[in-house]
PDB file of C-alpha atoms in Angstrom:
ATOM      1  CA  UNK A   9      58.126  20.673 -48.667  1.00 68.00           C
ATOM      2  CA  UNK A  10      57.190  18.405 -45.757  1.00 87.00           C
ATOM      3  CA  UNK A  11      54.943  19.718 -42.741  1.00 91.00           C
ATOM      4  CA  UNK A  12      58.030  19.330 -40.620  1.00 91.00           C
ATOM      5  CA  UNK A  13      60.505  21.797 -42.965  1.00 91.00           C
ATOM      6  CA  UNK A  14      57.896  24.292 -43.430  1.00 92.00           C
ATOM      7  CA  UNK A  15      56.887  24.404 -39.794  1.00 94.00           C
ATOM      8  CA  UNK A  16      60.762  24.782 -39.258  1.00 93.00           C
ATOM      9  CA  UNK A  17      61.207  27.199 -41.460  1.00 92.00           C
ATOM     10  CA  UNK A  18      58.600  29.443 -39.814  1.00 94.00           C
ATOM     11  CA  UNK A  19      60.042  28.403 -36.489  1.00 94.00           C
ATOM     12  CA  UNK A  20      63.561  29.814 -37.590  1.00 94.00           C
ATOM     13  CA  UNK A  21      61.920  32.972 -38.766  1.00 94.00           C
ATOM     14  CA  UNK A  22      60.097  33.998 -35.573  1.00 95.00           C
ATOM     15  CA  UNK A  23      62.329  33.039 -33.419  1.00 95.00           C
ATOM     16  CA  UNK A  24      65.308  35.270 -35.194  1.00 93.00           C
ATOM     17  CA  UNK A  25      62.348  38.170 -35.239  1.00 93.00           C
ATOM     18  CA  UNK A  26      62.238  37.418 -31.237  1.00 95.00           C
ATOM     19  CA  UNK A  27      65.861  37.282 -30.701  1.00 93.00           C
ATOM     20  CA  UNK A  28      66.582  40.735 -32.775  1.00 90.00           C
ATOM     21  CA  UNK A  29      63.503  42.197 -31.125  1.00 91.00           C
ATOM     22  CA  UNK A  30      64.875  41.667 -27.721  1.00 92.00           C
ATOM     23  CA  UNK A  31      68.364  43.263 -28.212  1.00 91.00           C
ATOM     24  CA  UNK A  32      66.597  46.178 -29.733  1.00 89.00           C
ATOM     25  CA  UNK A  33      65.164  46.381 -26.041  1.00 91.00           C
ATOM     26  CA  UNK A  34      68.394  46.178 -24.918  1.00 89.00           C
ATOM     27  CA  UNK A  35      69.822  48.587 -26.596  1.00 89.00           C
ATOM     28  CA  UNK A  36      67.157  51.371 -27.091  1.00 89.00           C
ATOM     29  CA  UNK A  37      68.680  53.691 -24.088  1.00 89.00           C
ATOM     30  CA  UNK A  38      71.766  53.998 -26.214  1.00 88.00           C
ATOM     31  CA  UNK A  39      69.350  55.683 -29.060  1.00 87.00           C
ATOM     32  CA  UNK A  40      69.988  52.635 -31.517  1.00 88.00           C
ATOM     33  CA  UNK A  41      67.891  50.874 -34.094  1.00 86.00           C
ATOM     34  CA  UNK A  42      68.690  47.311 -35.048  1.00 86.00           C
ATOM     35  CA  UNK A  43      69.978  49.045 -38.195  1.00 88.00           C
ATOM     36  CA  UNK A  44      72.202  51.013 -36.270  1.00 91.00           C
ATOM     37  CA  UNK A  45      73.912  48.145 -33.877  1.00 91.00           C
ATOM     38  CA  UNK A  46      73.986  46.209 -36.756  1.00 91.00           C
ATOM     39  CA  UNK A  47      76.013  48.727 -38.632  1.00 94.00           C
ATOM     40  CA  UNK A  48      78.360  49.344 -35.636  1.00 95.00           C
ATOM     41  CA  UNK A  49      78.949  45.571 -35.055  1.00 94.00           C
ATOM     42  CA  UNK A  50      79.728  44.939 -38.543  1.00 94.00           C
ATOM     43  CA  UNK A  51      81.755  47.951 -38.917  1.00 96.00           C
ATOM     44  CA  UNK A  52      83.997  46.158 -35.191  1.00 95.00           C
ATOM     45  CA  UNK A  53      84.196  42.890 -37.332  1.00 93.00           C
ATOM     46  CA  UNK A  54      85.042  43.737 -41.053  1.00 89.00           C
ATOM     47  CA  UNK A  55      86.049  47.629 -41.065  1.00 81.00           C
ATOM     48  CA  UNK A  56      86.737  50.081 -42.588  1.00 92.00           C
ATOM     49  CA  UNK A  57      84.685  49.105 -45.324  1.00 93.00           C
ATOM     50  CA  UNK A  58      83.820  50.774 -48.733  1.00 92.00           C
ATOM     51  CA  UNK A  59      79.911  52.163 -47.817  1.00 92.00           C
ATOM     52  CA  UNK A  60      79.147  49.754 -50.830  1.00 91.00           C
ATOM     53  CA  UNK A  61      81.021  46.546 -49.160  1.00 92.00           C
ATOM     54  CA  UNK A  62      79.058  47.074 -46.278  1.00 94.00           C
ATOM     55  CA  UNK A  63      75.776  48.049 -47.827  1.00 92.00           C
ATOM     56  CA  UNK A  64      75.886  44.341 -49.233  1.00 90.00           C
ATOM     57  CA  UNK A  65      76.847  43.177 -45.348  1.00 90.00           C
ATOM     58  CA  UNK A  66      73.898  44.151 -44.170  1.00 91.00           C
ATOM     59  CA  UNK A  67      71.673  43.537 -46.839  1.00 89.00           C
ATOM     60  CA  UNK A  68      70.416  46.969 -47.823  1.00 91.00           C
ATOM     61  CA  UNK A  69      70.456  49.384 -50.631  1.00 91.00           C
ATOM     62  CA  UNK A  70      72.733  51.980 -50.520  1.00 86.00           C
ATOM     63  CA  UNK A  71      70.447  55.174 -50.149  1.00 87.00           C
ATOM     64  CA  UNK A  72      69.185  53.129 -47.047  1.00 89.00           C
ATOM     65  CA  UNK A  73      72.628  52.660 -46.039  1.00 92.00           C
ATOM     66  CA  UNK A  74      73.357  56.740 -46.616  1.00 92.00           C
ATOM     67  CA  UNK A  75      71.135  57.993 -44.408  1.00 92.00           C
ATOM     68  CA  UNK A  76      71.884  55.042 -41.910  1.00 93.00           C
ATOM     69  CA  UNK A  77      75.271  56.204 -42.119  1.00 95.00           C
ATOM     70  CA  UNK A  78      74.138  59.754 -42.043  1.00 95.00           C
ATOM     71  CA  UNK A  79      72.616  59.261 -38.328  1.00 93.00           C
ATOM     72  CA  UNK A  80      75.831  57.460 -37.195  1.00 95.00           C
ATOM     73  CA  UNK A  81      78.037  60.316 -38.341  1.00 96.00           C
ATOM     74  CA  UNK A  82      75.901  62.978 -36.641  1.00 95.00           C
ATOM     75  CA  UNK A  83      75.775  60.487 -33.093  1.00 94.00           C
ATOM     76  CA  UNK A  84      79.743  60.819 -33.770  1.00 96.00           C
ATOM     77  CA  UNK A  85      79.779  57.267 -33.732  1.00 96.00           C
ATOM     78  CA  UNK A  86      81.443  57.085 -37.343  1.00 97.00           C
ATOM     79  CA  UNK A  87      82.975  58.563 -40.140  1.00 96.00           C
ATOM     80  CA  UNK A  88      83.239  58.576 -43.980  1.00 95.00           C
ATOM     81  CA  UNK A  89      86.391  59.135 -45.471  1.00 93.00           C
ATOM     82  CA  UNK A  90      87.667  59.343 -49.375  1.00 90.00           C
ATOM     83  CA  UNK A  91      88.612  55.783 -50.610  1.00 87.00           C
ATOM     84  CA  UNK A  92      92.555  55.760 -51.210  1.00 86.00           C
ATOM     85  CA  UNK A  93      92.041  53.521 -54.124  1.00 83.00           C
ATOM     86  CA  UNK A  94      88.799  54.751 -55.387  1.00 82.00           C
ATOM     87  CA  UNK A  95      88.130  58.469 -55.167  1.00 80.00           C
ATOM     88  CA  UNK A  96      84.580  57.926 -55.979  1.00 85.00           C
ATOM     89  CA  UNK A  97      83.520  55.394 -53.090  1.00 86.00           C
ATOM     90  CA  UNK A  98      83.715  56.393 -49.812  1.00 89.00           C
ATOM     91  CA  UNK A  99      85.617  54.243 -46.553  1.00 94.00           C
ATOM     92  CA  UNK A 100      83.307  53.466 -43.661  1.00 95.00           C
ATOM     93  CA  UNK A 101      85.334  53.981 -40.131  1.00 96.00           C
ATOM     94  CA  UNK A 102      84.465  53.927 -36.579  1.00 97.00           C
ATOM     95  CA  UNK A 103      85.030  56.586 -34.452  1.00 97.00           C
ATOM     96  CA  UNK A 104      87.225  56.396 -31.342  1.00 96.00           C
ATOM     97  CA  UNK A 105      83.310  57.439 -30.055  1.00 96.00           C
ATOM     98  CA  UNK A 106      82.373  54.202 -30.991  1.00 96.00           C
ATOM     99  CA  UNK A 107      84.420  52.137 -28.919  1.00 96.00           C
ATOM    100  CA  UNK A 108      82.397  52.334 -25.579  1.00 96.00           C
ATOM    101  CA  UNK A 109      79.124  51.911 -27.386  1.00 95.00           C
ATOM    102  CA  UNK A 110      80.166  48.911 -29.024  1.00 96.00           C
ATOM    103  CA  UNK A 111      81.330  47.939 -25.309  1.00 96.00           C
ATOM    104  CA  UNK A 112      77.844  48.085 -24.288  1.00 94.00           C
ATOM    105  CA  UNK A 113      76.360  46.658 -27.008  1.00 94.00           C
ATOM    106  CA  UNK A 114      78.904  43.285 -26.359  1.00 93.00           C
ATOM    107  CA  UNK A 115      77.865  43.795 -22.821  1.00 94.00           C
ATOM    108  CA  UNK A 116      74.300  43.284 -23.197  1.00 93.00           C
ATOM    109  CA  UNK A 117      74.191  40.914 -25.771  1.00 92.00           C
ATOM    110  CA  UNK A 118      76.526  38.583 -24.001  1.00 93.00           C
ATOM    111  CA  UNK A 119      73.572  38.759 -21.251  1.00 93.00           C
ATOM    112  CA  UNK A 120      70.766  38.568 -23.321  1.00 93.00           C
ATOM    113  CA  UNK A 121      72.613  35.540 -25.012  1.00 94.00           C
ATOM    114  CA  UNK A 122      73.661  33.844 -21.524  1.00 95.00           C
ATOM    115  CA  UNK A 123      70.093  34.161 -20.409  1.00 94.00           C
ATOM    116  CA  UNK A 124      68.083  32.795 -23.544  1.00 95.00           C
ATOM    117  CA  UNK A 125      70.902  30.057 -23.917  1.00 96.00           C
ATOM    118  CA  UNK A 126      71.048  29.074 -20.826  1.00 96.00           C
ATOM    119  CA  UNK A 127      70.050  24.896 -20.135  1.00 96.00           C
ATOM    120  CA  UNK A 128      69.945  24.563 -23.238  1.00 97.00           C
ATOM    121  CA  UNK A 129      72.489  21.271 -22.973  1.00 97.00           C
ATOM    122  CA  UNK A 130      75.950  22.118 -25.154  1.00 96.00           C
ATOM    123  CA  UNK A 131      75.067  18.953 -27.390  1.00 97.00           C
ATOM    124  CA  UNK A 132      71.622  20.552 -28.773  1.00 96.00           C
ATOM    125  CA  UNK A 133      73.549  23.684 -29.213  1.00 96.00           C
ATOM    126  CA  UNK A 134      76.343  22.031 -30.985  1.00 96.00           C
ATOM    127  CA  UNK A 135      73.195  20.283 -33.380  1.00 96.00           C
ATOM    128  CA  UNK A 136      71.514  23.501 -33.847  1.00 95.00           C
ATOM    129  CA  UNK A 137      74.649  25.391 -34.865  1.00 96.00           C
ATOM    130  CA  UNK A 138      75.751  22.730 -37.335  1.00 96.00           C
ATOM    131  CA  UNK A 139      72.484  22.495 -38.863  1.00 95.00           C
ATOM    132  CA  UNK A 140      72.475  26.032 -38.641  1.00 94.00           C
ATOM    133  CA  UNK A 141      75.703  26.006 -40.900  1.00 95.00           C
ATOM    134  CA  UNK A 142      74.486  23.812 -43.041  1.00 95.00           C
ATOM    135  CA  UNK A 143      71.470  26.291 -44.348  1.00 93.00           C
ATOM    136  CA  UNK A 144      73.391  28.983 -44.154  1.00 91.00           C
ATOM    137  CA  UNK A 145      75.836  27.434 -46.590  1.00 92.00           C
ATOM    138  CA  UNK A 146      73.165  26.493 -49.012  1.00 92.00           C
ATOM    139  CA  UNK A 147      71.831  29.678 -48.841  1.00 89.00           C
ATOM    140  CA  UNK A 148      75.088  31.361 -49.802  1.00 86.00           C
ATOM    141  CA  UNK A 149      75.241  28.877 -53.083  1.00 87.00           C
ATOM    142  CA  UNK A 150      72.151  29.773 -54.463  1.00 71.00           C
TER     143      UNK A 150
END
């Protein structure tokens, strides 16, 4: 690996530690970890899922994901039902609850985004996202 890959590569890291680490600011006042948001975002974009289906969204194992889910239930915020198709897995659903969180949540990281983004000319962004793409695809292959 060449000087210039690996000091990318530790570039991309921090600066997706950074990003996370500053929404987690964000959101703290509505008593969420980045596990949590994370949960409730993915649940806005791809639910209901089977708890398994989204354990392997958000890269966890599923007793993390239980008592994840676990603290989401008891904030109201979202709900486990019987799978219609599966009686042994359980459905992951949001709760009508969840709705102005996930408002919030938009809210802020829309202006957390806006404000780290902005200057940046449209043309580097454009770059970045493609190459961006690209990694992410390979990554996905292997």
């Amino acid at each position: 690996m060449s000087e210039q890959e690996s000091e990318f590569a530790n570039e991309l890291a921090r600066v997706a530690r950074q990003w996370r680490t500053r929404l987690d600011a964000q959101f703290r006042h509505l008593g969420l970890t980045q596990a949590r948001w994370r949960t409730l975002i993915e649940l806005s974009v791809n639910g209901p899922v089977t708890q398994r289906d989204l354990a392997g969204y958000l890269g966890v194992e599923g007793p993390t994901l239980v008592r994840l889910l676990d603290g989401l239930e008891t904030k109201g915020l979202i709900e486990r039902r019987a799978c219609p198709n599966d009686r042994r897995a359980k459905m992951v659903h949001l709760t009508k609850a969840a709705g102005p969180v996930l408002d919030e949540i938009r809210v802020l990281a829309d202006e957390t985004r806006r404000s780290i983004l902005a200057d940046i000319p449209k043309q580097d962004l454009t770059v970045a996202r493609q190459v961006l793409a690209t990694i992410a695809e390979r990554l996905e292959k292997n």
